[in-house]
């Protein structure tokens, strides 16, 4: 939901309160904050459109911005632009746009009619879908089972520090804040991580389509099951290969002990279709395992392709996801 108060996710940096009194209906404001810039002067270069409105650079506010990503938006490639109003009066956000050299187009919050109110001092989060990534040289890989929405803290590779937020703001009285220019804070490396994962997925899809079959084979005793990973190489004439170095467990699913998951599986463009059978069991059976699941049905593959290494997450899809939830609930009840 647009304009959610920030009660989870990453912290929002707040600046000193500021008021500005130019009269107009709305203005484009280029703004942001470094992770620790609650004081001091912040510099930047305005775009032609914002430079025409004002060439003024101010130290903080009227709104500070930070980039985050909630776990339930992770598989949807949606990030959050978290905003904090540092003035003493309400502002209305009419539009929000984040630009970064890591993405080929601006990351835009799809504003609703009339915008969203931003009360003083109350952070709000605006969801924004990611556009296609700008894939240059392969970045440092993300590895290990911890690579996920919180991974990559402090990452700045690939120009993540050049991210900027452009807003259109208005107040009920029509007062327009003076533009502020600064990088948008990304202390957990959300943009760099998403760029790396999307570019990795693009390279992998050029070699093969990887998906999970929608059926689930449950053992007679109901304690384990088998999911099938389907590997469909691109048609003959394609080039390149992909190596699945290993398959990681999830917060919901673990490897069945009697059926170890394979390693170093090579897929070549133009090759024959194949499937990998994965024996699974619940990785946790506390009462909240299924009820609070966000990423437990995203199967992480540690892959190498086209000079890139990292985690490729395969979404179970709605049908298989529901079957996995049902399996975990029943299997845990038998323990």
XYZ file of N, CA and C in Angstrom, residues 53-294:
726
model
N 14.243 25.630 -12.104
C 13.366 26.053 -11.021
C 14.152 26.786 -9.944
N 15.326 26.249 -9.588
C 16.131 26.889 -8.558
C 17.516 26.286 -8.553
N 18.542 27.099 -8.350
C 19.915 26.602 -8.278
C 20.378 26.552 -6.833
N 19.426 26.717 -5.886
C 19.786 26.780 -4.476
C 20.076 25.399 -3.928
N 21.164 25.249 -3.171
C 21.478 24.011 -2.476
C 21.394 24.273 -0.984
N 20.653 23.416 -0.249
C 20.510 23.609 1.185
C 21.033 22.385 1.905
N 21.291 22.511 3.200
C 21.991 21.458 3.924
C 21.105 20.263 4.226
N 19.871 20.470 4.637
C 18.981 19.374 4.964
C 17.552 19.739 4.636
N 16.723 18.692 4.405
C 15.291 18.878 4.230
C 14.936 19.678 3.005
N 13.639 19.915 2.835
C 12.547 19.691 3.783
C 12.134 18.231 3.947
N 12.608 17.374 3.071
C 12.327 15.942 3.172
C 13.636 15.182 2.990
N 13.869 14.173 3.823
C 15.027 13.312 3.623
C 14.560 11.975 3.070
N 15.449 11.287 2.359
C 15.074 10.057 1.664
C 16.070 8.950 1.929
N 15.561 7.722 1.937
C 16.399 6.549 2.098
C 15.775 5.393 1.310
N 16.622 4.502 0.836
C 16.170 3.384 0.011
C 16.103 2.124 0.861
N 15.016 1.375 0.718
C 14.816 0.164 1.494
C 14.135 -0.876 0.606
N 13.935 -2.073 1.163
C 13.167 -3.101 0.465
C 12.575 -4.048 1.492
N 11.257 -4.197 1.457
C 10.592 -5.107 2.371
C 10.661 -6.526 1.818
N 10.689 -7.490 2.708
C 10.845 -8.879 2.304
C 9.702 -9.355 1.410
N 8.484 -8.890 1.666
C 7.361 -9.349 0.851
C 7.347 -8.723 -0.538
N 8.205 -7.754 -0.790
C 8.344 -7.179 -2.131
C 9.592 -7.680 -2.849
N 10.361 -8.521 -2.173
C 11.650 -8.928 -2.725
C 11.506 -9.673 -4.043
N 10.618 -10.656 -4.107
C 10.467 -11.445 -5.335
C 9.759 -10.665 -6.440
N 9.170 -9.522 -6.086
C 8.437 -8.714 -7.068
C 9.303 -7.622 -7.689
N 10.570 -7.520 -7.278
C 11.477 -6.465 -7.730
C 10.871 -5.070 -7.491
N 10.394 -4.880 -6.278
C 9.858 -3.587 -5.851
C 10.689 -3.104 -4.669
N 11.141 -1.860 -4.732
C 11.853 -1.268 -3.601
C 10.962 -0.211 -2.957
N 11.416 0.337 -1.843
C 10.694 1.397 -1.161
C 11.539 2.662 -1.111
N 10.922 3.785 -1.449
C 11.544 5.091 -1.265
C 10.980 5.637 0.045
N 11.795 5.625 1.096
C 11.328 6.047 2.412
C 11.601 7.539 2.593
N 10.567 8.274 2.919
C 10.649 9.727 3.030
C 10.298 10.174 4.440
N 10.994 11.181 4.930
C 10.690 11.797 6.218
C 10.558 13.299 6.039
N 9.439 13.844 6.450
C 9.164 15.277 6.406
C 9.817 15.937 7.611
N 10.798 16.794 7.392
C 11.527 17.437 8.494
C 10.973 18.812 8.853
N 9.902 19.234 8.198
C 9.312 20.540 8.523
C 8.306 20.374 9.651
N 7.696 21.457 10.060
C 6.684 21.419 11.114
C 5.277 21.382 10.586
N 5.094 21.223 9.287
C 3.744 21.198 8.706
C 3.661 20.076 7.684
N 2.442 19.661 7.365
C 2.233 18.560 6.428
C 2.647 18.963 5.013
N 3.181 17.994 4.277
C 3.487 18.152 2.865
C 2.733 17.089 2.089
N 2.483 17.351 0.830
C 1.866 16.355 -0.042
C 2.868 15.942 -1.105
N 3.111 14.644 -1.204
C 4.000 14.110 -2.235
C 3.151 13.825 -3.464
N 3.397 14.588 -4.531
C 2.653 14.433 -5.780
C 3.352 13.504 -6.755
N 4.653 13.314 -6.571
C 5.410 12.434 -7.452
C 6.768 12.153 -6.855
N 7.301 10.965 -7.104
C 8.615 10.590 -6.597
C 9.323 9.746 -7.646
N 10.590 10.088 -7.899
C 11.371 9.408 -8.932
C 12.815 9.281 -8.465
N 13.317 8.063 -8.520
C 14.689 7.786 -8.110
C 15.523 7.460 -9.348
N 16.650 8.125 -9.490
C 17.542 7.831 -10.614
C 18.847 7.246 -10.084
N 19.371 6.259 -10.810
C 20.614 5.603 -10.442
C 21.272 5.075 -11.703
N 22.590 5.190 -11.818
C 23.279 4.634 -12.988
C 23.195 3.115 -13.048
N 22.703 2.471 -11.987
C 22.563 1.018 -11.977
C 21.328 0.547 -12.724
N 20.450 1.484 -13.107
C 19.218 1.118 -13.796
C 19.026 1.988 -15.029
N 18.479 1.366 -16.075
C 18.416 2.004 -17.381
C 17.390 3.125 -17.450
N 16.436 3.145 -16.523
C 15.392 4.170 -16.516
C 15.127 4.587 -15.076
N 14.460 5.714 -14.865
C 14.147 6.123 -13.493
C 13.262 5.103 -12.786
N 13.433 5.013 -11.487
C 12.608 4.156 -10.637
C 11.495 5.045 -10.088
N 10.280 4.819 -10.532
C 9.198 5.774 -10.291
C 8.117 5.206 -9.380
N 7.747 5.979 -8.375
C 6.583 5.638 -7.557
C 5.330 5.977 -8.345
N 4.432 5.004 -8.572
C 3.201 5.283 -9.327
C 2.209 6.054 -8.467
N 2.345 7.375 -8.451
C 1.541 8.227 -7.573
C 0.059 8.116 -7.900
N -0.759 8.125 -6.873
C -2.200 8.139 -7.078
C -2.682 9.581 -7.192
N -3.896 9.758 -7.655
C -4.451 11.093 -7.828
C -4.458 11.846 -6.501
N -3.923 13.045 -6.505
C -3.876 13.852 -5.298
C -2.658 13.607 -4.432
N -1.844 12.605 -4.797
C -0.628 12.336 -4.051
C -0.887 11.677 -2.709
N 0.096 11.755 -1.832
C 0.009 11.172 -0.487
C 0.528 12.176 0.518
N -0.175 12.308 1.639
C 0.234 13.272 2.651
C 1.417 12.742 3.443
N 2.355 13.627 3.715
C 3.540 13.305 4.495
C 3.530 14.168 5.756
N 3.043 13.632 6.889
C 2.963 14.425 8.120
C 4.355 14.742 8.655
N 4.486 15.763 9.475
C 5.791 16.110 10.038
C 6.381 14.961 10.857
N 7.632 14.623 10.606
C 8.349 13.671 11.423
C 7.932 12.224 11.304
N 6.963 11.905 10.457
C 6.501 10.520 10.331
C 6.989 9.914 9.023
N 7.946 8.988 9.069
C 8.442 8.387 7.830
C 7.345 7.602 7.127
N 7.336 7.675 5.810
C 6.435 6.873 5.000
C 7.214 6.230 3.867
N 6.700 5.093 3.420
C 7.399 4.313 2.409
C 6.569 4.247 1.142
N 7.183 4.621 0.017
C 6.512 4.604 -1.279
C 7.092 3.481 -2.137
N 6.280 2.460 -2.465
C 6.794 1.341 -3.275
C 7.020 1.759 -4.721
N 8.127 1.307 -5.284
C 8.473 1.666 -6.663
C 9.050 0.444 -7.374
N 8.424 0.010 -8.470
C 8.947 -1.149 -9.207
C 10.247 -0.807 -9.918
N 11.144 -1.783 -9.956
C 12.435 -1.579 -10.596
C 12.327 -1.739 -12.108
N 12.968 -0.858 -12.877
C 13.056 -1.047 -14.325
C 14.187 -2.007 -14.660
N 14.493 -2.158 -15.943
C 15.587 -3.041 -16.357
C 16.904 -2.519 -15.796
N 17.798 -3.418 -15.383
C 19.094 -2.984 -14.855
C 20.026 -2.547 -15.967
N 21.004 -1.729 -15.620
C 22.096 -1.390 -16.532
C 23.250 -2.326 -16.182
N 23.501 -3.308 -17.023
C 24.486 -4.353 -16.713
C 25.815 -4.041 -17.381
N 26.749 -3.521 -16.608
C 28.091 -3.273 -17.113
C 28.977 -4.445 -16.767
N 30.146 -4.170 -16.216
C 31.050 -5.241 -15.800
C 30.455 -5.962 -14.601
N 30.657 -7.284 -14.500
C 30.134 -8.023 -13.361
C 30.623 -7.439 -12.048
N 29.688 -7.258 -11.107
C 30.043 -6.728 -9.795
C 30.456 -7.863 -8.885
N 30.884 -7.504 -7.670
C 31.271 -8.531 -6.698
C 30.080 -9.418 -6.413
N 30.265 -10.745 -6.414
C 29.137 -11.646 -6.236
C 28.615 -11.649 -4.819
N 27.306 -11.992 -4.684
C 26.716 -12.224 -3.384
C 26.640 -13.715 -3.186
N 27.149 -14.200 -2.085
C 27.195 -15.635 -1.864
C 26.643 -15.978 -0.504
N 26.338 -17.265 -0.341
C 25.937 -17.771 0.962
C 24.459 -17.663 1.192
N 23.956 -18.423 2.190
C 22.521 -18.454 2.456
C 21.989 -17.135 2.957
N 22.851 -16.218 3.424
C 22.378 -14.933 3.918
C 22.125 -13.926 2.832
N 22.438 -14.243 1.564
C 22.236 -13.283 0.487
C 20.752 -13.126 0.246
N 20.213 -11.988 0.605
C 18.778 -11.774 0.516
C 18.472 -10.314 0.681
N 17.254 -9.951 1.128
C 16.878 -8.554 1.229
C 17.773 -7.728 2.120
N 18.425 -8.351 3.135
C 19.277 -7.566 4.023
C 20.748 -7.697 3.681
N 21.073 -8.483 2.667
C 22.479 -8.703 2.336
C 23.065 -7.488 1.649
N 24.379 -7.401 1.692
C 25.069 -6.354 0.951
C 25.152 -5.039 1.683
N 25.156 -5.063 2.998
C 25.197 -3.830 3.765
C 26.402 -2.999 3.376
N 26.131 -1.714 3.132
C 27.200 -0.788 2.834
C 27.698 -0.850 1.409
N 27.057 -1.640 0.559
C 27.533 -1.778 -0.818
C 27.391 -0.466 -1.566
N 28.437 -0.096 -2.303
C 28.390 1.129 -3.097
C 28.900 0.897 -4.505
N 29.140 -0.380 -4.873
C 29.718 -0.660 -6.186
C 28.755 -0.305 -7.297
N 29.311 -0.013 -8.464
C 28.481 0.223 -9.635
C 27.762 1.544 -9.640
N 28.184 2.508 -8.833
C 27.559 3.817 -8.871
C 26.339 3.959 -7.990
N 26.153 3.051 -6.998
C 24.988 3.137 -6.120
C 24.967 4.453 -5.353
N 26.151 5.004 -5.048
C 26.201 6.256 -4.314
C 25.711 7.453 -5.100
N 25.472 7.290 -6.414
C 24.979 8.388 -7.240
C 23.463 8.417 -7.324
N 22.766 7.589 -6.553
C 21.300 7.571 -6.586
C 20.749 8.882 -6.037
N 19.730 9.419 -6.715
C 19.101 10.670 -6.291
C 17.592 10.542 -6.409
N 16.895 11.208 -5.498
C 15.438 11.208 -5.503
C 14.934 12.578 -5.933
N 14.021 12.572 -6.874
C 13.374 13.796 -7.328
C 11.902 13.724 -6.932
N 11.431 14.758 -6.207
C 10.048 14.789 -5.724
C 9.300 16.009 -6.237
N 7.998 15.880 -6.332
C 7.110 17.038 -6.478
C 6.310 17.143 -5.200
N 6.488 18.255 -4.486
C 5.861 18.452 -3.190
C 4.970 19.676 -3.195
N 3.959 19.664 -2.330
C 3.123 20.832 -2.107
C 2.619 20.799 -0.681
N 2.240 21.965 -0.141
C 1.614 22.053 1.168
C 0.178 22.500 0.977
N -0.675 22.309 1.982
C -2.058 22.783 1.847
C -2.159 24.268 1.537
N -1.173 25.039 2.007
C -1.179 26.479 1.744
C -0.574 26.823 0.390
N 0.015 25.842 -0.269
C 0.627 26.101 -1.573
C 2.083 26.508 -1.485
N 2.681 26.475 -0.286
C 4.092 26.833 -0.142
C 4.959 25.759 -0.784
N 6.007 26.168 -1.472
C 6.862 25.241 -2.195
C 8.249 25.216 -1.562
N 8.746 24.052 -1.128
C 10.106 24.001 -0.581
C 11.148 24.304 -1.655
N 12.253 24.895 -1.242
C 13.377 25.137 -2.144
C 14.069 23.808 -2.417
N 14.502 23.552 -3.648
C 15.159 22.273 -3.941
C 16.389 22.034 -3.076
N 16.544 20.774 -2.655
C 17.752 20.321 -1.956
C 18.398 19.248 -2.806
N 19.710 19.197 -2.847
C 20.406 18.270 -3.735
C 21.395 17.431 -2.946
N 21.204 16.101 -2.977
C 22.096 15.202 -2.253
C 21.846 13.774 -2.703
N 22.796 12.859 -2.455
C 22.539 11.451 -2.753
C 21.445 10.907 -1.847
N 20.648 9.964 -2.349
C 19.694 9.247 -1.510
C 20.445 8.151 -0.768
N 20.219 8.042 0.516
C 20.939 7.066 1.332
C 20.512 5.644 0.974
N 21.495 4.761 0.838
C 21.240 3.343 0.554
C 22.198 2.515 1.411
N 22.054 2.577 2.750
C 23.053 1.975 3.638
C 23.136 0.460 3.548
N 22.073 -0.201 3.054
C 22.092 -1.653 2.944
C 22.349 -2.133 1.514
N 22.732 -1.234 0.633
C 23.086 -1.633 -0.721
C 21.953 -2.252 -1.506
N 20.731 -1.757 -1.315
C 19.553 -2.316 -1.983
C 19.686 -2.228 -3.500
N 20.114 -1.088 -4.009
C 20.194 -0.912 -5.463
C 21.287 -1.781 -6.070
N 22.447 -1.837 -5.421
C 23.542 -2.658 -5.943
C 23.169 -4.135 -5.937
N 22.502 -4.578 -4.879
C 22.112 -5.990 -4.798
C 21.098 -6.348 -5.876
N 20.086 -5.501 -6.039
C 19.074 -5.788 -7.055
C 19.650 -5.740 -8.464
N 20.547 -4.785 -8.709
C 21.205 -4.731 -10.014
C 21.978 -6.017 -10.283
N 22.751 -6.471 -9.293
C 23.548 -7.681 -9.448
C 22.664 -8.890 -9.725
N 21.568 -9.022 -8.980
C 20.692 -10.178 -9.139
C 19.940 -10.145 -10.470
N 19.483 -8.977 -10.869
C 18.749 -8.872 -12.133
C 19.674 -9.119 -13.324
N 20.905 -8.628 -13.242
C 21.856 -8.869 -14.333
C 22.251 -10.342 -14.394
N 22.403 -10.957 -13.237
C 22.691 -12.388 -13.193
C 21.536 -13.179 -13.813
N 20.312 -12.809 -13.488
C 19.142 -13.498 -14.045
C 19.065 -13.310 -15.560
N 19.443 -12.137 -16.037
C 19.435 -11.887 -17.481
C 20.434 -12.795 -18.194
N 21.630 -12.916 -17.651
C 22.638 -13.781 -18.270
C 22.208 -15.251 -18.218
N 21.614 -15.652 -17.090
C 21.172 -17.037 -16.951
C 20.064 -17.364 -17.942
N 19.140 -16.437 -18.145
C 18.018 -16.692 -19.052
C 18.470 -16.795 -20.502
N 19.646 -16.246 -20.822
C 20.184 -16.367 -22.174
C 20.693 -17.778 -22.450
N 20.951 -18.534 -21.378
C 21.434 -19.910 -21.524
C 20.281 -20.909 -21.400
N 19.409 -20.696 -20.410
C 18.338 -21.664 -20.168
C 17.219 -21.024 -19.363
N 16.042 -21.625 -19.467
C 14.924 -21.287 -18.597
C 14.952 -22.253 -17.420
N 14.914 -21.694 -16.216
C 14.948 -22.512 -15.006
C 13.678 -22.234 -14.220
N 12.945 -23.297 -13.888
C 11.680 -23.128 -13.180
C 11.436 -24.335 -12.291
N 10.479 -24.203 -11.380
C 10.059 -25.306 -10.536
C 8.743 -25.864 -11.067
N 8.677 -27.205 -11.212
C 7.421 -27.840 -11.611
C 6.370 -27.549 -10.543
N 5.107 -27.445 -10.954
C 4.061 -27.039 -10.025
C 3.494 -28.187 -9.196
N 3.896 -29.430 -9.498
C 3.441 -30.549 -8.680
C 4.409 -30.757 -7.515
N 3.942 -31.417 -6.473
C 4.757 -31.729 -5.310
C 4.517 -33.196 -4.956
N 5.585 -33.985 -4.936
C 5.476 -35.413 -4.633
C 5.722 -35.617 -3.139
N 4.660 -35.891 -2.402
C 4.767 -36.058 -0.952
C 4.943 -37.535 -0.623
N 5.892 -37.840 0.255
C 6.157 -39.219 0.654
C 4.961 -39.810 1.388
N 4.915 -41.146 1.447
C 3.782 -41.827 2.066
C 3.611 -41.442 3.531
N 4.722 -41.219 4.231
C 4.608 -40.848 5.646
C 4.353 -39.359 5.847
N 4.375 -38.570 4.757
C 4.070 -37.148 4.834
C 5.152 -36.288 5.435
N 6.307 -36.878 5.743
C 7.357 -36.112 6.409
C 8.329 -35.443 5.438
N 8.426 -35.965 4.239
C 9.303 -35.393 3.219
C 8.533 -35.297 1.908
N 9.122 -34.591 0.955
C 8.504 -34.444 -0.363
C 9.600 -34.205 -1.382
N 9.216 -34.167 -2.654
C 10.171 -33.906 -3.737
C 9.629 -32.774 -4.599
N 10.468 -31.762 -4.822
C 10.175 -30.731 -5.808
C 11.113 -30.960 -6.988
N 10.652 -30.569 -8.182
C 11.447 -30.803 -9.391
C 11.877 -29.479 -10.006
N 13.181 -29.317 -10.136
C 13.758 -28.143 -10.786
C 13.925 -28.463 -12.266
N 13.244 -27.709 -13.120
C 13.238 -27.968 -14.558
C 14.250 -27.074 -15.263
N 15.119 -27.687 -16.057
C 16.167 -26.972 -16.796
C 15.884 -27.109 -18.288
N 15.555 -26.007 -18.929
C 15.237 -26.011 -20.355
C 16.234 -25.123 -21.101
N 17.299 -25.716 -21.676
C 18.297 -24.900 -22.393
C 17.683 -24.195 -23.598
N 18.286 -23.089 -23.968
C 17.861 -22.387 -25.172
C 18.101 -23.271 -26.393
N 17.376 -23.006 -27.459
C 17.426 -23.850 -28.656
C 18.838 -23.933 -29.217
N 19.054 -24.982 -30.024
C 20.346 -25.165 -30.681
C 20.728 -23.897 -31.431
N 21.988 -23.561 -31.356
C 22.453 -22.313 -31.956
C 22.783 -21.291 -30.902
N 22.240 -21.512 -29.690
C 22.586 -20.630 -28.591
C 23.993 -20.911 -28.111
N 24.531 -20.003 -27.334
C 25.903 -20.162 -26.845
C 25.933 -19.937 -25.354
N 26.972 -20.448 -24.738
C 27.181 -20.199 -23.318
C 26.745 -21.356 -22.451
N 27.226 -21.332 -21.204
C 26.836 -22.340 -20.243
C 26.655 -21.713 -18.877
N 25.911 -22.410 -18.062
C 25.598 -21.971 -16.713
C 25.896 -23.132 -15.779
N 26.518 -22.837 -14.650
C 26.821 -23.877 -13.666
C 26.069 -23.564 -12.376
N 25.253 -24.523 -11.934
C 24.612 -24.427 -10.620
C 25.582 -25.047 -9.633
N 26.335 -24.197 -8.957
C 27.369 -24.689 -8.046
C 26.760 -25.437 -6.866
N 25.690 -24.894 -6.313
C 24.987 -25.563 -5.222
C 23.590 -24.954 -5.090
N 22.743 -25.668 -4.362
C 21.376 -25.221 -4.097
C 21.255 -24.976 -2.601
N 20.814 -23.785 -2.236
C 20.747 -23.413 -0.827
C 19.386 -23.775 -0.228
N 19.375 -24.022 1.077
C 18.126 -24.198 1.805
C 17.455 -22.838 1.991
N 16.178 -22.837 2.363
C 15.446 -21.596 2.599
C 14.997 -21.544 4.054
N 14.351 -20.459 4.419
C 13.834 -20.335 5.782
C 12.711 -21.332 6.049
N 12.165 -21.952 5.006
C 11.034 -22.873 5.145
C 11.393 -24.308 4.773
N 12.333 -24.482 3.836
C 12.645 -25.798 3.290
C 14.105 -26.160 3.504
N 14.318 -27.416 3.898
C 15.680 -27.935 4.093
C 15.841 -29.215 3.282
N 17.099 -29.572 3.065
C 17.433 -30.784 2.331
C 17.033 -32.022 3.133
N 16.302 -32.939 2.489
C 15.976 -34.207 3.141
C 17.263 -35.011 3.295
N 17.540 -35.488 4.504
C 18.831 -36.100 4.811
C 19.190 -37.282 3.943
N 18.190 -38.092 3.558
C 18.486 -39.303 2.787
C 18.639 -39.025 1.294
N 18.447 -37.769 0.884
C 18.469 -37.447 -0.546
C 19.233 -36.141 -0.759
N 20.575 -36.158 -0.681
C 21.367 -34.920 -0.803
C 21.134 -34.208 -2.132
N 21.152 -32.901 -2.084
C 20.954 -32.105 -3.294
C 22.246 -32.102 -4.119
N 22.129 -32.114 -5.440
C 23.320 -32.176 -6.298
C 24.108 -30.868 -6.292
N 25.344 -30.962 -6.711
C 26.238 -29.807 -6.853
C 26.865 -29.814 -8.241
N 27.337 -28.655 -8.648
C 28.053 -28.497 -9.922
C 27.279 -29.079 -11.099
N 26.053 -28.605 -11.254
C 25.217 -29.016 -12.379
C 25.451 -28.033 -13.530
N 25.902 -28.532 -14.678
C 26.196 -27.671 -15.825
C 25.055 -27.723 -16.838
N 24.625 -26.553 -17.275
C 23.571 -26.435 -18.285
C 24.153 -25.682 -19.471
N 24.048 -26.263 -20.672
C 24.598 -25.630 -21.874
C 23.477 -25.283 -22.849
N 23.575 -24.094 -23.431
C 22.620 -23.708 -24.471
C 22.682 -24.724 -25.601
N 21.517 -25.128 -26.110
C 21.463 -26.119 -27.168
C 21.444 -27.544 -26.660
N 21.561 -27.735 -25.342
C 21.560 -29.078 -24.774
C 20.151 -29.615 -24.589
N 20.077 -30.786 -24.002
C 18.789 -31.453 -23.798
C 18.139 -30.968 -22.500
N 16.806 -30.921 -22.444
C 16.111 -30.569 -21.199
C 16.446 -31.573 -20.103
N 16.402 -31.118 -18.872
C 16.705 -31.993 -17.741
C 15.899 -31.528 -16.534
N 15.846 -32.393 -15.543
C 15.226 -32.007 -14.281
C 16.086 -32.485 -13.125
N 16.028 -31.735 -12.040
C 16.761 -32.074 -10.825
C 15.732 -32.300 -9.730
N 15.728 -33.509 -9.170
C 14.794 -33.850 -8.102
C 15.415 -33.473 -6.757
N 14.654 -32.728 -5.975
C 15.154 -32.231 -4.696
C 14.257 -32.730 -3.571
N 14.812 -33.592 -2.726
C 14.076 -34.036 -1.550
C 14.065 -32.945 -0.499
N 12.894 -32.626 0.037
C 12.758 -31.527 0.988
C 12.077 -31.988 2.270
N 12.323 -31.232 3.321
C 11.644 -31.384 4.609
C 11.477 -29.985 5.189
N 10.588 -29.802 6.165
C 10.474 -28.471 6.781
C 11.771 -28.095 7.498
N 12.196 -26.870 7.326
C 13.396 -26.414 8.038
C 13.053 -25.840 9.396
N 11.761 -25.582 9.638
C 11.312 -25.068 10.938
C 9.853 -25.458 11.117
N 9.455 -25.621 12.364
C 8.076 -26.021 12.650
C 7.442 -25.170 13.738
N 7.966 -23.973 13.976
C 7.319 -23.101 14.942
C 5.997 -22.603 14.363
N 5.079 -22.119 15.192
C 3.742 -21.743 14.722
C 3.730 -20.663 13.649
N 4.809 -19.885 13.551
C 4.837 -18.773 12.615
C 5.512 -19.121 11.293
N 5.959 -20.357 11.124
C 6.753 -20.736 9.951
C 6.036 -20.397 8.655
N 4.805 -20.832 8.508
C 4.049 -20.578 7.285
C 3.347 -19.227 7.339
N 2.767 -18.895 8.491
C 1.966 -17.676 8.605
C 2.765 -16.419 8.277
N 4.057 -16.420 8.615
C 4.864 -15.225 8.416
C 5.871 -15.371 7.285
N 5.714 -16.415 6.469
C 6.696 -16.651 5.407
C 6.657 -15.550 4.355
N 7.844 -15.118 3.924
C 7.978 -14.124 2.859
C 8.819 -14.662 1.708
